[in-house]
Amino acid sequence: MLGQIGLPGGGVGFGYGATNTVGLERAFPRFQALPQGRNKVKTFIPVARITDLLENPGGSFNYNGKTYTYPDTRLVWWAGGNPFHHHQDLNRLRRAWARPETVIVNDWCWNALAQHADIVLPCTTPLERDDINLSPRDPYLVMMGRSVPPAGQARDDYDIFRGIAQHLGIEEKYTEGRDAGEWISWLYDTSRQFAARVEVDLPPFDELRAKGWHKLPVPEAPHVMLEDFRADPETHKLRTPSGKIEIFSERIASFGYHDCLGHPIWMDPVEWLGSANDSQLHLISNQPQNKLHSQLDHGRLSQAGRIDGYEPALIHPVDAAARGIRQHDIIKVFNSRGACLCAAVLSEDIRKGVTQISTGAWLSIQDDGDLCQQGNPNVLCLDKGTSELGQGPIAHSCLVKIVPQGCL
C-alpha cells in the first residue's frame, strides 16, 4: 500500500525470528535432494487437519478452492516431527490417535509420540551418524562426523528403510547400490555441479571433509525481493492470475468461502481477548528459548528453565492478584478442552488479560484425565482451521482460566 515493494528494506518483511533471514546475504545454489519415487496416492490433507482425518474417514473438507475427502486411515507411520508437540487440542488428538489399527514411529527417545505408538523403530541422532549440515537460510556447510556409536538397537533411518525394502524384495531399487556414506558423497558432488552452473565454487568432498566446513560466498549485489517485478512488471509477472499484486482476488472470491473473502476484512477470532469475560485470559504459546520446538525437553537446559519441575506461565501482577496467585505458585491453566499445571511468573512485561506459556513441554497425561503435568499449552489450544482457504492452525486464538493449586 505504501509503494515500497521491490525497494531495499521495503515491501514485505518476514523471517525476523527463527528463520534468521533478515540481513542474510548468501548465494543460493541448488542442492540435490534424495531422488523421490512417484507417489501413486494423490489425495492429501493439510498437516493441521490430522485429527479431522482420523475422526472422519470418508468425510469432506474444503481447501484452496477444492473439496477433498478424508481417507479411511488404518495405519499411521510417522518419521520426523511430533504431532503431540505441534498440534492443537491434544486431548482430542489422543482420542483420534487410538482409531488406526497400527501406529509406527521412527524416533530416538521416549517422548509423547513414541508413547502413543504400537511399534517404535529406534533411529539414530545426528551425533550417531555421518552427514552434511546445510540450510537454505545459512551460508555455512558443515561436515557432521559421527561422535559416538549408535545406542542400543538404534539404526539410521536409511538403514531402517533399507531393511524394510529388503523384506519387500526391492532393496536394490531402493538403495541404487549405495550405502549411506556413498549417498552423502553423491548428493554433495551433484550439488557441487549445480553450484558451478551458477558460478558458485564448492570445494571437493574430500576437502570439505578434511576442513570440516565451508562458507558460501556473499553475492556481489544484495538480493531485493521483487526487485525485478518492480523494474519491469510485464516481463517479470507474479504467479497470480493477473500477474500483479492483488488486493482483491476474483479467484478467491469465486470459492464462496464465508470465512475467507476475496479481499482483506476483519473477522473476530473464535476466541480472543476482545470476547473474554472477567475470568478468562488470552493464551499466547510462543516457541521456547531453551530448546528447538520440543526437542531435548528432557535435557538439562530445558529442565533448568522450569520452576519446581513446572513450565513457567507469564501473568501480569494485576491478573495474578485478582486470582490469589503469588510468584512461583503452582497453577492450573484450563478450559473446556483440557488443562495443564504451570508455575506462575509475575511480570509487567506481559499485558493485562494475557498469559504466555512456551510450547515444547512433552505431553504427560496420567490415566484417562485431561491434565498435562508438564505444562504443554497445546492441550488448551483450539483445533480449527484458519479458513477453508488455508486450513492452518489457530493456536493463538485461545482463552483460558487460571486458578492456584489450592483450588485444584
mmCIF file of C-alpha atoms in Angstrom:
data_model
loop_
_atom_site.group_PDB
_atom_site.id
_atom_site.type_symbol
_atom_site.label_atom_id
_atom_site.label_comp_id
_atom_site.label_asym_id
_atom_site.label_seq_id
_atom_site.Cartn_x
_atom_site.Cartn_y
_atom_site.Cartn_z
ATOM 1 C CA MET A 1 0.000 0.000 0.000
ATOM 2 C CA LEU A 2 2.967 2.303 0.608
ATOM 3 C CA GLY A 3 4.513 1.526 -2.753
ATOM 4 C CA GLN A 4 7.686 0.019 -1.265
ATOM 5 C CA ILE A 5 7.514 -3.377 -2.963
ATOM 6 C CA GLY A 6 10.845 -4.157 -4.655
ATOM 7 C CA LEU A 7 12.839 -1.486 -2.810
ATOM 8 C CA PRO A 8 15.785 -2.265 -0.491
ATOM 9 C CA GLY A 9 14.439 -2.619 3.038
ATOM 10 C CA GLY A 10 10.854 -2.086 1.889
ATOM 11 C CA GLY A 11 7.871 -4.181 0.922
ATOM 12 C CA VAL A 12 7.307 -7.499 2.645
ATOM 13 C CA GLY A 13 9.073 -8.333 5.903
ATOM 14 C CA PHE A 14 9.283 -11.818 7.352
ATOM 15 C CA GLY A 15 11.796 -14.120 8.981
ATOM 16 C CA TYR A 16 12.549 -11.892 11.956
ATOM 17 C CA GLY A 17 12.652 -14.843 14.348
ATOM 18 C CA ALA A 18 13.828 -18.419 13.984
ATOM 19 C CA THR A 19 14.139 -18.279 10.193
ATOM 20 C CA ASN A 20 17.007 -15.732 10.553
ATOM 21 C CA THR A 21 16.769 -14.375 7.001
ATOM 22 C CA VAL A 22 16.898 -10.660 7.833
ATOM 23 C CA GLY A 23 20.204 -9.191 6.684
ATOM 24 C CA LEU A 24 21.434 -12.542 5.379
ATOM 25 C CA GLU A 25 23.266 -12.281 2.091
ATOM 26 C CA ARG A 26 24.386 -15.577 0.576
ATOM 27 C CA ALA A 27 24.452 -17.420 -2.699
ATOM 28 C CA PHE A 28 21.529 -19.703 -3.429
ATOM 29 C CA PRO A 29 22.763 -22.653 -5.480
ATOM 30 C CA ARG A 30 20.518 -25.654 -5.847
ATOM 31 C CA PHE A 31 21.305 -28.550 -3.515
ATOM 32 C CA GLN A 32 20.488 -32.088 -4.614
ATOM 33 C CA ALA A 33 17.909 -33.997 -2.597
ATOM 34 C CA LEU A 34 17.451 -37.742 -2.440
ATOM 35 C CA PRO A 35 15.628 -38.999 -5.551
ATOM 36 C CA GLN A 36 11.940 -39.451 -4.860
ATOM 37 C CA GLY A 37 9.652 -42.124 -6.222
ATOM 38 C CA ARG A 38 6.271 -41.154 -7.612
ATOM 39 C CA ASN A 39 3.518 -41.471 -5.035
ATOM 40 C CA LYS A 40 0.519 -43.095 -6.693
ATOM 41 C CA VAL A 41 -1.764 -41.786 -3.955
ATOM 42 C CA LYS A 42 -2.779 -38.274 -4.989
ATOM 43 C CA THR A 43 -5.026 -37.413 -2.052
ATOM 44 C CA PHE A 44 -3.598 -35.333 0.793
ATOM 45 C CA ILE A 45 -4.551 -33.222 3.778
ATOM 46 C CA PRO A 46 -3.087 -30.004 5.207
ATOM 47 C CA VAL A 47 -0.962 -31.173 8.136
ATOM 48 C CA ALA A 48 -3.062 -29.203 10.629
ATOM 49 C CA ARG A 49 -6.079 -31.383 9.804
ATOM 50 C CA ILE A 50 -4.652 -34.678 11.101
ATOM 51 C CA THR A 51 -7.249 -35.064 13.870
ATOM 52 C CA ASP A 52 -10.110 -34.379 11.441
ATOM 53 C CA LEU A 53 -8.642 -37.043 9.145
ATOM 54 C CA LEU A 54 -8.646 -39.693 11.870
ATOM 55 C CA GLU A 55 -12.088 -38.741 13.177
ATOM 56 C CA ASN A 56 -13.902 -38.511 9.844
ATOM 57 C CA PRO A 57 -12.998 -41.258 7.371
ATOM 58 C CA GLY A 58 -14.964 -40.549 4.202
ATOM 59 C CA GLY A 59 -15.770 -37.017 5.313
ATOM 60 C CA SER A 60 -15.062 -33.988 3.166
ATOM 61 C CA PHE A 61 -13.207 -30.727 3.674
ATOM 62 C CA ASN A 62 -12.589 -27.618 1.620
ATOM 63 C CA TYR A 63 -9.089 -26.374 0.864
ATOM 64 C CA ASN A 64 -7.875 -23.704 -1.544
ATOM 65 C CA GLY A 65 -10.931 -23.782 -3.776
ATOM 66 C CA LYS A 66 -11.417 -27.558 -3.948
ATOM 67 C CA THR A 67 -13.233 -30.213 -1.950
ATOM 68 C CA TYR A 68 -11.299 -33.263 -0.762
ATOM 69 C CA THR A 69 -12.240 -36.491 1.008
ATOM 70 C CA TYR A 70 -10.610 -37.863 4.138
ATOM 71 C CA PRO A 71 -9.406 -41.437 3.515
ATOM 72 C CA ASP A 72 -10.061 -44.272 5.948
ATOM 73 C CA THR A 73 -6.688 -44.393 7.687
ATOM 74 C CA ARG A 74 -5.877 -47.791 9.199
ATOM 75 C CA LEU A 75 -2.123 -47.357 9.644
ATOM 76 C CA VAL A 76 -0.058 -44.326 10.644
ATOM 77 C CA TRP A 77 3.704 -44.249 10.074
ATOM 78 C CA TRP A 78 5.326 -41.111 11.451
ATOM 79 C CA ALA A 79 9.005 -40.415 10.777
ATOM 80 C CA GLY A 80 10.187 -36.907 11.606
ATOM 81 C CA GLY A 81 8.273 -34.325 13.611
ATOM 82 C CA ASN A 82 5.979 -34.863 16.574
ATOM 83 C CA PRO A 83 2.219 -34.231 16.338
ATOM 84 C CA PHE A 84 1.993 -34.364 20.141
ATOM 85 C CA HIS A 85 4.066 -31.206 20.163
ATOM 86 C CA HIS A 86 2.909 -29.135 17.212
ATOM 87 C CA HIS A 87 -0.790 -29.988 17.059
ATOM 88 C CA GLN A 88 -3.611 -28.333 19.000
ATOM 89 C CA ASP A 89 -6.286 -29.743 21.336
ATOM 90 C CA LEU A 90 -4.061 -32.687 22.223
ATOM 91 C CA ASN A 91 -6.713 -34.485 24.242
ATOM 92 C CA ARG A 92 -8.878 -34.620 21.122
ATOM 93 C CA LEU A 93 -5.863 -35.831 19.128
ATOM 94 C CA ARG A 94 -5.185 -38.577 21.687
ATOM 95 C CA ARG A 95 -8.708 -39.917 21.257
ATOM 96 C CA ALA A 96 -8.486 -39.803 17.461
ATOM 97 C CA TRP A 97 -4.997 -41.349 17.530
ATOM 98 C CA ALA A 98 -6.470 -44.517 19.031
ATOM 99 C CA ARG A 99 -8.621 -45.148 15.930
ATOM 100 C CA PRO A 100 -5.993 -46.537 13.496
ATOM 101 C CA GLU A 101 -5.212 -50.220 13.847
ATOM 102 C CA THR A 102 -1.443 -49.665 13.947
ATOM 103 C CA VAL A 103 0.864 -46.709 14.623
ATOM 104 C CA ILE A 104 4.572 -46.971 13.711
ATOM 105 C CA VAL A 105 7.064 -44.323 14.757
ATOM 106 C CA ASN A 106 10.719 -43.640 13.941
ATOM 107 C CA ASP A 107 12.138 -41.899 16.990
ATOM 108 C CA TRP A 108 15.144 -41.891 19.278
ATOM 109 C CA CYS A 109 13.650 -41.001 22.678
ATOM 110 C CA TRP A 110 10.637 -41.900 24.781
ATOM 111 C CA ASN A 111 8.633 -38.777 24.037
ATOM 112 C CA ALA A 112 4.849 -38.490 23.780
ATOM 113 C CA LEU A 113 4.801 -39.624 20.140
ATOM 114 C CA ALA A 114 6.721 -42.801 20.945
ATOM 115 C CA GLN A 115 4.464 -43.421 23.933
ATOM 116 C CA HIS A 116 1.416 -43.320 21.650
ATOM 117 C CA ALA A 117 2.822 -45.833 19.128
ATOM 118 C CA ASP A 118 2.336 -49.582 18.725
ATOM 119 C CA ILE A 119 5.772 -50.053 17.149
ATOM 120 C CA VAL A 120 8.798 -47.820 17.756
ATOM 121 C CA LEU A 121 11.744 -48.126 15.371
ATOM 122 C CA PRO A 122 14.721 -46.628 17.271
ATOM 123 C CA CYS A 123 16.646 -44.290 14.988
ATOM 124 C CA THR A 124 19.952 -42.536 15.464
ATOM 125 C CA THR A 125 20.548 -38.928 16.453
ATOM 126 C CA PRO A 126 22.817 -36.586 14.433
ATOM 127 C CA LEU A 127 25.615 -37.393 16.910
ATOM 128 C CA GLU A 128 25.427 -41.068 15.919
ATOM 129 C CA ARG A 129 25.720 -40.782 12.149
ATOM 130 C CA ASP A 130 27.675 -39.039 9.402
ATOM 131 C CA ASP A 131 26.017 -36.247 7.448
ATOM 132 C CA ILE A 132 26.368 -32.770 5.994
ATOM 133 C CA ASN A 133 24.539 -29.919 7.690
ATOM 134 C CA LEU A 134 23.272 -27.178 5.374
ATOM 135 C CA SER A 135 20.247 -24.939 5.099
ATOM 136 C CA PRO A 136 18.831 -22.502 2.550
ATOM 137 C CA ARG A 137 18.913 -19.943 5.373
ATOM 138 C CA ASP A 138 22.548 -20.328 6.373
ATOM 139 C CA PRO A 139 25.763 -19.660 4.405
ATOM 140 C CA TYR A 140 27.712 -22.491 6.082
ATOM 141 C CA LEU A 141 28.089 -26.139 5.058
ATOM 142 C CA VAL A 142 29.301 -28.239 7.978
ATOM 143 C CA MET A 143 30.536 -31.829 7.961
ATOM 144 C CA MET A 144 28.881 -33.765 10.769
ATOM 145 C CA GLY A 145 31.014 -36.757 11.678
ATOM 146 C CA ARG A 146 29.738 -39.475 13.987
ATOM 147 C CA SER A 147 30.710 -38.646 17.574
ATOM 148 C CA VAL A 148 29.509 -41.826 19.285
ATOM 149 C CA PRO A 149 28.296 -45.226 18.036
ATOM 150 C CA PRO A 150 24.507 -45.766 17.870
ATOM 151 C CA ALA A 151 22.963 -46.574 21.247
ATOM 152 C CA GLY A 152 21.367 -49.979 21.721
ATOM 153 C CA GLN A 153 19.499 -51.141 18.612
ATOM 154 C CA ALA A 154 19.276 -47.675 17.045
ATOM 155 C CA ARG A 155 19.852 -47.512 13.280
ATOM 156 C CA ASP A 156 19.991 -44.700 10.741
ATOM 157 C CA ASP A 157 16.613 -44.026 9.129
ATOM 158 C CA TYR A 158 18.203 -45.020 5.818
ATOM 159 C CA ASP A 159 19.181 -48.417 7.197
ATOM 160 C CA ILE A 160 15.736 -48.881 8.742
ATOM 161 C CA PHE A 161 14.032 -48.365 5.390
ATOM 162 C CA ARG A 162 16.713 -50.347 3.607
ATOM 163 C CA GLY A 163 15.910 -53.329 5.819
ATOM 164 C CA ILE A 164 12.208 -52.977 5.065
ATOM 165 C CA ALA A 165 12.968 -52.722 1.352
ATOM 166 C CA GLN A 166 14.964 -55.937 1.629
ATOM 167 C CA HIS A 167 11.971 -57.748 3.134
ATOM 168 C CA LEU A 168 9.818 -56.408 0.296
ATOM 169 C CA GLY A 169 12.312 -57.630 -2.293
ATOM 170 C CA ILE A 170 13.187 -54.146 -3.576
ATOM 171 C CA GLU A 171 16.436 -53.394 -1.730
ATOM 172 C CA GLU A 172 18.470 -52.779 -4.897
ATOM 173 C CA LYS A 173 15.799 -50.494 -6.324
ATOM 174 C CA TYR A 174 15.676 -48.549 -3.056
ATOM 175 C CA THR A 175 19.433 -48.206 -2.474
ATOM 176 C CA GLU A 176 20.556 -47.941 -6.132
ATOM 177 C CA GLY A 177 23.638 -49.807 -4.914
ATOM 178 C CA ARG A 178 24.740 -47.110 -2.436
ATOM 179 C CA ASP A 179 25.175 -47.205 1.321
ATOM 180 C CA ALA A 180 24.514 -44.091 3.444
ATOM 181 C CA GLY A 181 28.051 -42.764 3.072
ATOM 182 C CA GLU A 182 28.007 -43.163 -0.685
ATOM 183 C CA TRP A 183 24.686 -41.342 -0.890
ATOM 184 C CA ILE A 184 26.129 -38.407 1.083
ATOM 185 C CA SER A 185 29.079 -38.221 -1.313
ATOM 186 C CA TRP A 186 26.791 -38.439 -4.378
ATOM 187 C CA LEU A 187 24.409 -35.790 -3.046
ATOM 188 C CA TYR A 188 27.265 -33.376 -2.378
ATOM 189 C CA ASP A 189 29.037 -33.966 -5.686
ATOM 190 C CA THR A 190 25.786 -33.427 -7.588
ATOM 191 C CA SER A 191 25.116 -30.248 -5.594
ATOM 192 C CA ARG A 192 28.629 -29.091 -6.427
ATOM 193 C CA GLN A 193 27.824 -29.436 -10.129
ATOM 194 C CA PHE A 194 24.622 -27.404 -9.707
ATOM 195 C CA ALA A 195 26.573 -24.698 -7.867
ATOM 196 C CA ALA A 196 29.169 -24.486 -10.630
ATOM 197 C CA ARG A 197 26.424 -23.704 -13.141
ATOM 198 C CA VAL A 198 25.604 -20.509 -11.221
ATOM 199 C CA GLU A 199 29.311 -19.724 -10.702
ATOM 200 C CA VAL A 200 29.422 -20.775 -7.040
ATOM 201 C CA ASP A 201 32.562 -22.731 -6.232
ATOM 202 C CA LEU A 202 32.196 -25.537 -3.673
ATOM 203 C CA PRO A 203 35.287 -27.479 -2.560
ATOM 204 C CA PRO A 204 35.696 -31.173 -3.440
ATOM 205 C CA PHE A 205 34.057 -33.564 -0.989
ATOM 206 C CA ASP A 206 37.357 -34.802 0.488
ATOM 207 C CA GLU A 207 38.497 -31.214 1.026
ATOM 208 C CA LEU A 208 35.222 -30.320 2.778
ATOM 209 C CA ARG A 209 35.529 -33.405 4.967
ATOM 210 C CA ALA A 210 39.131 -32.561 5.887
ATOM 211 C CA LYS A 211 38.409 -28.920 6.743
ATOM 212 C CA GLY A 212 35.012 -29.597 8.316
ATOM 213 C CA TRP A 213 33.160 -26.565 6.971
ATOM 214 C CA HIS A 214 32.743 -24.165 4.069
ATOM 215 C CA LYS A 215 31.118 -20.744 3.838
ATOM 216 C CA LEU A 216 29.212 -19.818 0.702
ATOM 217 C CA PRO A 217 30.339 -16.547 -0.876
ATOM 218 C CA VAL A 218 28.466 -13.307 -0.411
ATOM 219 C CA PRO A 219 26.830 -12.189 -3.690
ATOM 220 C CA GLU A 220 28.214 -9.082 -5.336
ATOM 221 C CA ALA A 221 24.788 -7.439 -5.268
ATOM 222 C CA PRO A 222 22.266 -7.712 -2.405
ATOM 223 C CA HIS A 223 19.086 -9.666 -3.012
ATOM 224 C CA VAL A 224 15.997 -7.447 -3.006
ATOM 225 C CA MET A 225 12.674 -9.263 -3.042
ATOM 226 C CA LEU A 226 10.524 -8.452 -6.089
ATOM 227 C CA GLU A 227 13.129 -6.043 -7.445
ATOM 228 C CA ASP A 228 12.751 -7.407 -10.973
ATOM 229 C CA PHE A 229 8.965 -7.146 -10.767
ATOM 230 C CA ARG A 230 9.162 -3.510 -9.747
ATOM 231 C CA ALA A 231 11.609 -2.695 -12.538
ATOM 232 C CA ASP A 232 9.585 -4.439 -15.245
ATOM 233 C CA PRO A 233 6.217 -5.852 -14.101
ATOM 234 C CA GLU A 234 5.334 -7.026 -17.609
ATOM 235 C CA THR A 235 8.447 -9.128 -18.132
ATOM 236 C CA HIS A 236 8.607 -10.385 -14.522
ATOM 237 C CA LYS A 237 4.955 -11.095 -13.786
ATOM 238 C CA LEU A 238 3.949 -12.571 -10.448
ATOM 239 C CA ARG A 239 2.343 -16.007 -10.195
ATOM 240 C CA THR A 240 -1.129 -14.542 -9.698
ATOM 241 C CA PRO A 241 -3.957 -14.684 -12.253
ATOM 242 C CA SER A 242 -3.276 -11.059 -13.194
ATOM 243 C CA GLY A 243 0.495 -11.244 -12.814
ATOM 244 C CA LYS A 244 0.235 -8.323 -10.393
ATOM 245 C CA ILE A 245 -0.172 -7.809 -6.654
ATOM 246 C CA GLU A 246 -3.863 -8.441 -5.991
ATOM 247 C CA ILE A 247 -5.618 -6.646 -3.159
ATOM 248 C CA PHE A 248 -8.867 -8.159 -4.378
ATOM 249 C CA SER A 249 -8.756 -11.714 -5.728
ATOM 250 C CA GLU A 250 -11.541 -12.718 -8.078
ATOM 251 C CA ARG A 251 -10.347 -16.315 -7.847
ATOM 252 C CA ILE A 252 -10.592 -16.485 -4.041
ATOM 253 C CA ALA A 253 -13.912 -14.647 -4.100
ATOM 254 C CA SER A 254 -15.258 -17.265 -6.523
ATOM 255 C CA PHE A 255 -14.733 -20.004 -3.923
ATOM 256 C CA GLY A 256 -17.619 -18.584 -1.891
ATOM 257 C CA TYR A 257 -15.971 -19.176 1.471
ATOM 258 C CA HIS A 258 -17.729 -17.422 4.330
ATOM 259 C CA ASP A 259 -14.500 -17.294 6.340
ATOM 260 C CA CYS A 260 -12.198 -16.008 3.588
ATOM 261 C CA LEU A 261 -13.484 -13.395 1.191
ATOM 262 C CA GLY A 262 -11.734 -12.074 -1.881
ATOM 263 C CA HIS A 263 -10.353 -9.047 -0.020
ATOM 264 C CA PRO A 264 -8.922 -8.301 3.436
ATOM 265 C CA ILE A 265 -11.523 -7.951 6.168
ATOM 266 C CA TRP A 266 -11.514 -8.103 9.961
ATOM 267 C CA MET A 267 -13.328 -11.107 11.389
ATOM 268 C CA ASP A 268 -13.464 -11.695 15.118
ATOM 269 C CA PRO A 269 -11.471 -14.813 16.045
ATOM 270 C CA VAL A 270 -13.387 -17.690 17.619
ATOM 271 C CA GLU A 271 -11.639 -16.915 20.899
ATOM 272 C CA TRP A 272 -9.730 -13.726 21.674
ATOM 273 C CA LEU A 273 -9.189 -11.083 24.286
ATOM 274 C CA GLY A 274 -11.912 -8.928 22.785
ATOM 275 C CA SER A 275 -14.574 -11.506 23.721
ATOM 276 C CA ALA A 276 -13.111 -12.689 27.044
ATOM 277 C CA ASN A 277 -15.065 -12.407 30.276
ATOM 278 C CA ASP A 278 -13.523 -11.305 33.572
ATOM 279 C CA SER A 279 -12.388 -14.822 34.476
ATOM 280 C CA GLN A 280 -10.621 -15.517 31.164
ATOM 281 C CA LEU A 281 -7.166 -14.701 29.859
ATOM 282 C CA HIS A 282 -5.878 -14.861 26.299
ATOM 283 C CA LEU A 283 -3.179 -17.529 25.933
ATOM 284 C CA ILE A 284 -0.129 -16.908 23.757
ATOM 285 C CA SER A 285 2.010 -20.031 23.227
ATOM 286 C CA ASN A 286 5.370 -18.959 21.834
ATOM 287 C CA GLN A 287 8.359 -21.016 20.721
ATOM 288 C CA PRO A 288 10.723 -21.831 23.616
ATOM 289 C CA GLN A 289 14.165 -20.268 24.045
ATOM 290 C CA ASN A 290 15.763 -23.313 25.712
ATOM 291 C CA LYS A 291 15.071 -25.958 23.048
ATOM 292 C CA LEU A 292 14.086 -26.294 19.396
ATOM 293 C CA HIS A 293 10.345 -26.946 19.382
ATOM 294 C CA SER A 294 10.090 -29.918 21.786
ATOM 295 C CA GLN A 295 13.481 -31.473 21.086
ATOM 296 C CA LEU A 296 15.577 -32.368 24.147
ATOM 297 C CA ASP A 297 12.838 -31.282 26.543
ATOM 298 C CA HIS A 298 14.171 -33.902 28.940
ATOM 299 C CA GLY A 299 17.662 -32.357 28.758
ATOM 300 C CA ARG A 300 19.323 -30.286 31.444
ATOM 301 C CA LEU A 301 18.985 -26.956 29.646
ATOM 302 C CA SER A 302 15.240 -27.346 29.181
ATOM 303 C CA GLN A 303 14.657 -28.696 32.665
ATOM 304 C CA ALA A 304 16.692 -25.852 34.172
ATOM 305 C CA GLY A 305 14.123 -23.409 32.805
ATOM 306 C CA ARG A 306 11.375 -24.964 34.907
ATOM 307 C CA ILE A 307 10.284 -23.921 38.379
ATOM 308 C CA ASP A 308 9.957 -26.866 40.750
ATOM 309 C CA GLY A 309 9.586 -29.022 37.646
ATOM 310 C CA TYR A 310 6.779 -26.951 36.095
ATOM 311 C CA GLU A 311 6.772 -24.902 32.893
ATOM 312 C CA PRO A 312 6.578 -21.131 33.592
ATOM 313 C CA ALA A 313 3.391 -19.224 32.786
ATOM 314 C CA LEU A 314 3.820 -15.467 32.486
ATOM 315 C CA ILE A 315 0.990 -13.460 34.054
ATOM 316 C CA HIS A 316 0.539 -9.770 34.858
ATOM 317 C CA PRO A 317 0.650 -8.972 38.616
ATOM 318 C CA VAL A 318 -2.813 -7.375 38.447
ATOM 319 C CA ASP A 319 -4.297 -10.551 36.918
ATOM 320 C CA ALA A 320 -2.409 -12.685 39.421
ATOM 321 C CA ALA A 321 -3.656 -10.677 42.413
ATOM 322 C CA ALA A 322 -7.245 -10.937 41.218
ATOM 323 C CA ARG A 323 -6.860 -14.729 41.316
ATOM 324 C CA GLY A 324 -4.923 -15.022 44.549
ATOM 325 C CA ILE A 325 -1.753 -16.109 42.745
ATOM 326 C CA ARG A 326 1.736 -15.306 44.043
ATOM 327 C CA GLN A 327 5.161 -15.515 42.403
ATOM 328 C CA HIS A 328 6.084 -19.130 41.543
ATOM 329 C CA ASP A 329 2.774 -20.566 42.780
ATOM 330 C CA ILE A 330 1.786 -23.779 41.031
ATOM 331 C CA ILE A 331 -1.294 -23.003 38.965
ATOM 332 C CA LYS A 332 -3.839 -24.843 36.856
ATOM 333 C CA VAL A 333 -4.449 -23.364 33.398
ATOM 334 C CA PHE A 334 -7.613 -24.786 31.855
ATOM 335 C CA ASN A 335 -10.598 -24.508 29.537
ATOM 336 C CA SER A 336 -13.169 -26.918 28.114
ATOM 337 C CA ARG A 337 -10.510 -28.714 26.021
ATOM 338 C CA GLY A 338 -8.007 -29.564 28.729
ATOM 339 C CA ALA A 339 -5.733 -28.337 31.475
ATOM 340 C CA CYS A 340 -2.067 -28.139 32.410
ATOM 341 C CA LEU A 341 -0.022 -27.359 35.501
ATOM 342 C CA CYS A 342 2.464 -24.485 35.382
ATOM 343 C CA ALA A 343 4.431 -22.217 37.695
ATOM 344 C CA ALA A 344 3.283 -18.596 37.803
ATOM 345 C CA VAL A 345 5.845 -15.956 36.857
ATOM 346 C CA LEU A 346 4.536 -12.463 37.641
ATOM 347 C CA SER A 347 5.757 -9.810 35.238
ATOM 348 C CA GLU A 348 4.711 -6.425 33.904
ATOM 349 C CA ASP A 349 6.324 -7.377 30.582
ATOM 350 C CA ILE A 350 3.053 -9.039 29.575
ATOM 351 C CA ARG A 351 -0.136 -7.060 29.074
ATOM 352 C CA LYS A 352 -3.109 -7.432 31.358
ATOM 353 C CA GLY A 353 -5.564 -10.087 30.274
ATOM 354 C CA VAL A 354 -2.883 -12.245 28.619
ATOM 355 C CA THR A 355 -0.845 -15.227 29.777
ATOM 356 C CA GLN A 356 2.089 -16.760 27.937
ATOM 357 C CA ILE A 357 3.297 -20.388 28.083
ATOM 358 C CA SER A 358 6.069 -21.605 25.806
ATOM 359 C CA THR A 359 5.432 -24.685 23.723
ATOM 360 C CA GLY A 360 7.689 -27.723 23.829
ATOM 361 C CA ALA A 361 6.931 -29.424 27.141
ATOM 362 C CA TRP A 362 6.427 -33.136 26.500
ATOM 363 C CA LEU A 363 2.806 -34.110 26.934
ATOM 364 C CA SER A 364 2.326 -36.029 30.192
ATOM 365 C CA ILE A 365 -1.255 -37.060 30.961
ATOM 366 C CA GLN A 366 -1.937 -39.664 33.607
ATOM 367 C CA ASP A 367 -4.684 -42.279 33.362
ATOM 368 C CA ASP A 368 -7.737 -41.070 31.405
ATOM 369 C CA GLY A 369 -7.638 -37.452 32.512
ATOM 370 C CA ASP A 370 -7.036 -34.300 30.502
ATOM 371 C CA LEU A 371 -4.456 -32.637 32.769
ATOM 372 C CA CYS A 372 -0.892 -32.325 31.442
ATOM 373 C CA GLN A 373 1.548 -32.464 34.326
ATOM 374 C CA GLN A 374 4.381 -30.922 32.265
ATOM 375 C CA GLY A 375 2.679 -27.702 31.141
ATOM 376 C CA ASN A 376 2.037 -28.333 27.433
ATOM 377 C CA PRO A 377 -0.157 -25.414 26.258
ATOM 378 C CA ASN A 378 -1.425 -27.325 23.228
ATOM 379 C CA VAL A 379 -3.863 -29.215 25.442
ATOM 380 C CA LEU A 380 -5.642 -25.845 25.645
ATOM 381 C CA CYS A 381 -5.484 -24.543 22.074
ATOM 382 C CA LEU A 382 -8.399 -24.857 19.657
ATOM 383 C CA ASP A 383 -8.006 -27.257 16.729
ATOM 384 C CA LYS A 384 -9.730 -25.400 13.911
ATOM 385 C CA GLY A 385 -8.516 -24.301 10.500
ATOM 386 C CA THR A 386 -7.638 -20.677 9.852
ATOM 387 C CA SER A 387 -10.136 -20.752 6.989
ATOM 388 C CA GLU A 388 -11.379 -23.052 4.273
ATOM 389 C CA LEU A 389 -8.757 -21.476 2.042
ATOM 390 C CA GLY A 390 -5.637 -22.252 4.099
ATOM 391 C CA GLN A 391 -6.675 -24.725 6.840
ATOM 392 C CA GLY A 392 -3.718 -23.725 9.021
ATOM 393 C CA PRO A 393 -3.618 -23.819 12.836
ATOM 394 C CA ILE A 394 -5.044 -21.062 15.060
ATOM 395 C CA ALA A 395 -3.095 -21.798 18.238
ATOM 396 C CA HIS A 396 -3.117 -18.158 19.371
ATOM 397 C CA SER A 397 -6.922 -17.900 19.290
ATOM 398 C CA CYS A 398 -7.315 -19.338 22.762
ATOM 399 C CA LEU A 399 -8.987 -18.299 26.026
ATOM 400 C CA VAL A 400 -8.145 -19.940 29.367
ATOM 401 C CA LYS A 401 -8.831 -19.670 33.055
ATOM 402 C CA ILE A 402 -6.208 -19.857 35.783
ATOM 403 C CA VAL A 403 -6.556 -20.862 39.429
ATOM 404 C CA PRO A 404 -3.909 -21.500 42.103
ATOM 405 C CA GLN A 405 -3.012 -25.039 43.114
ATOM 406 C CA GLY A 406 -5.096 -24.794 46.253
ATOM 407 C CA CYS A 407 -8.200 -24.575 44.049
ATOM 408 C CA LEU A 408 -7.431 -27.752 42.069
#
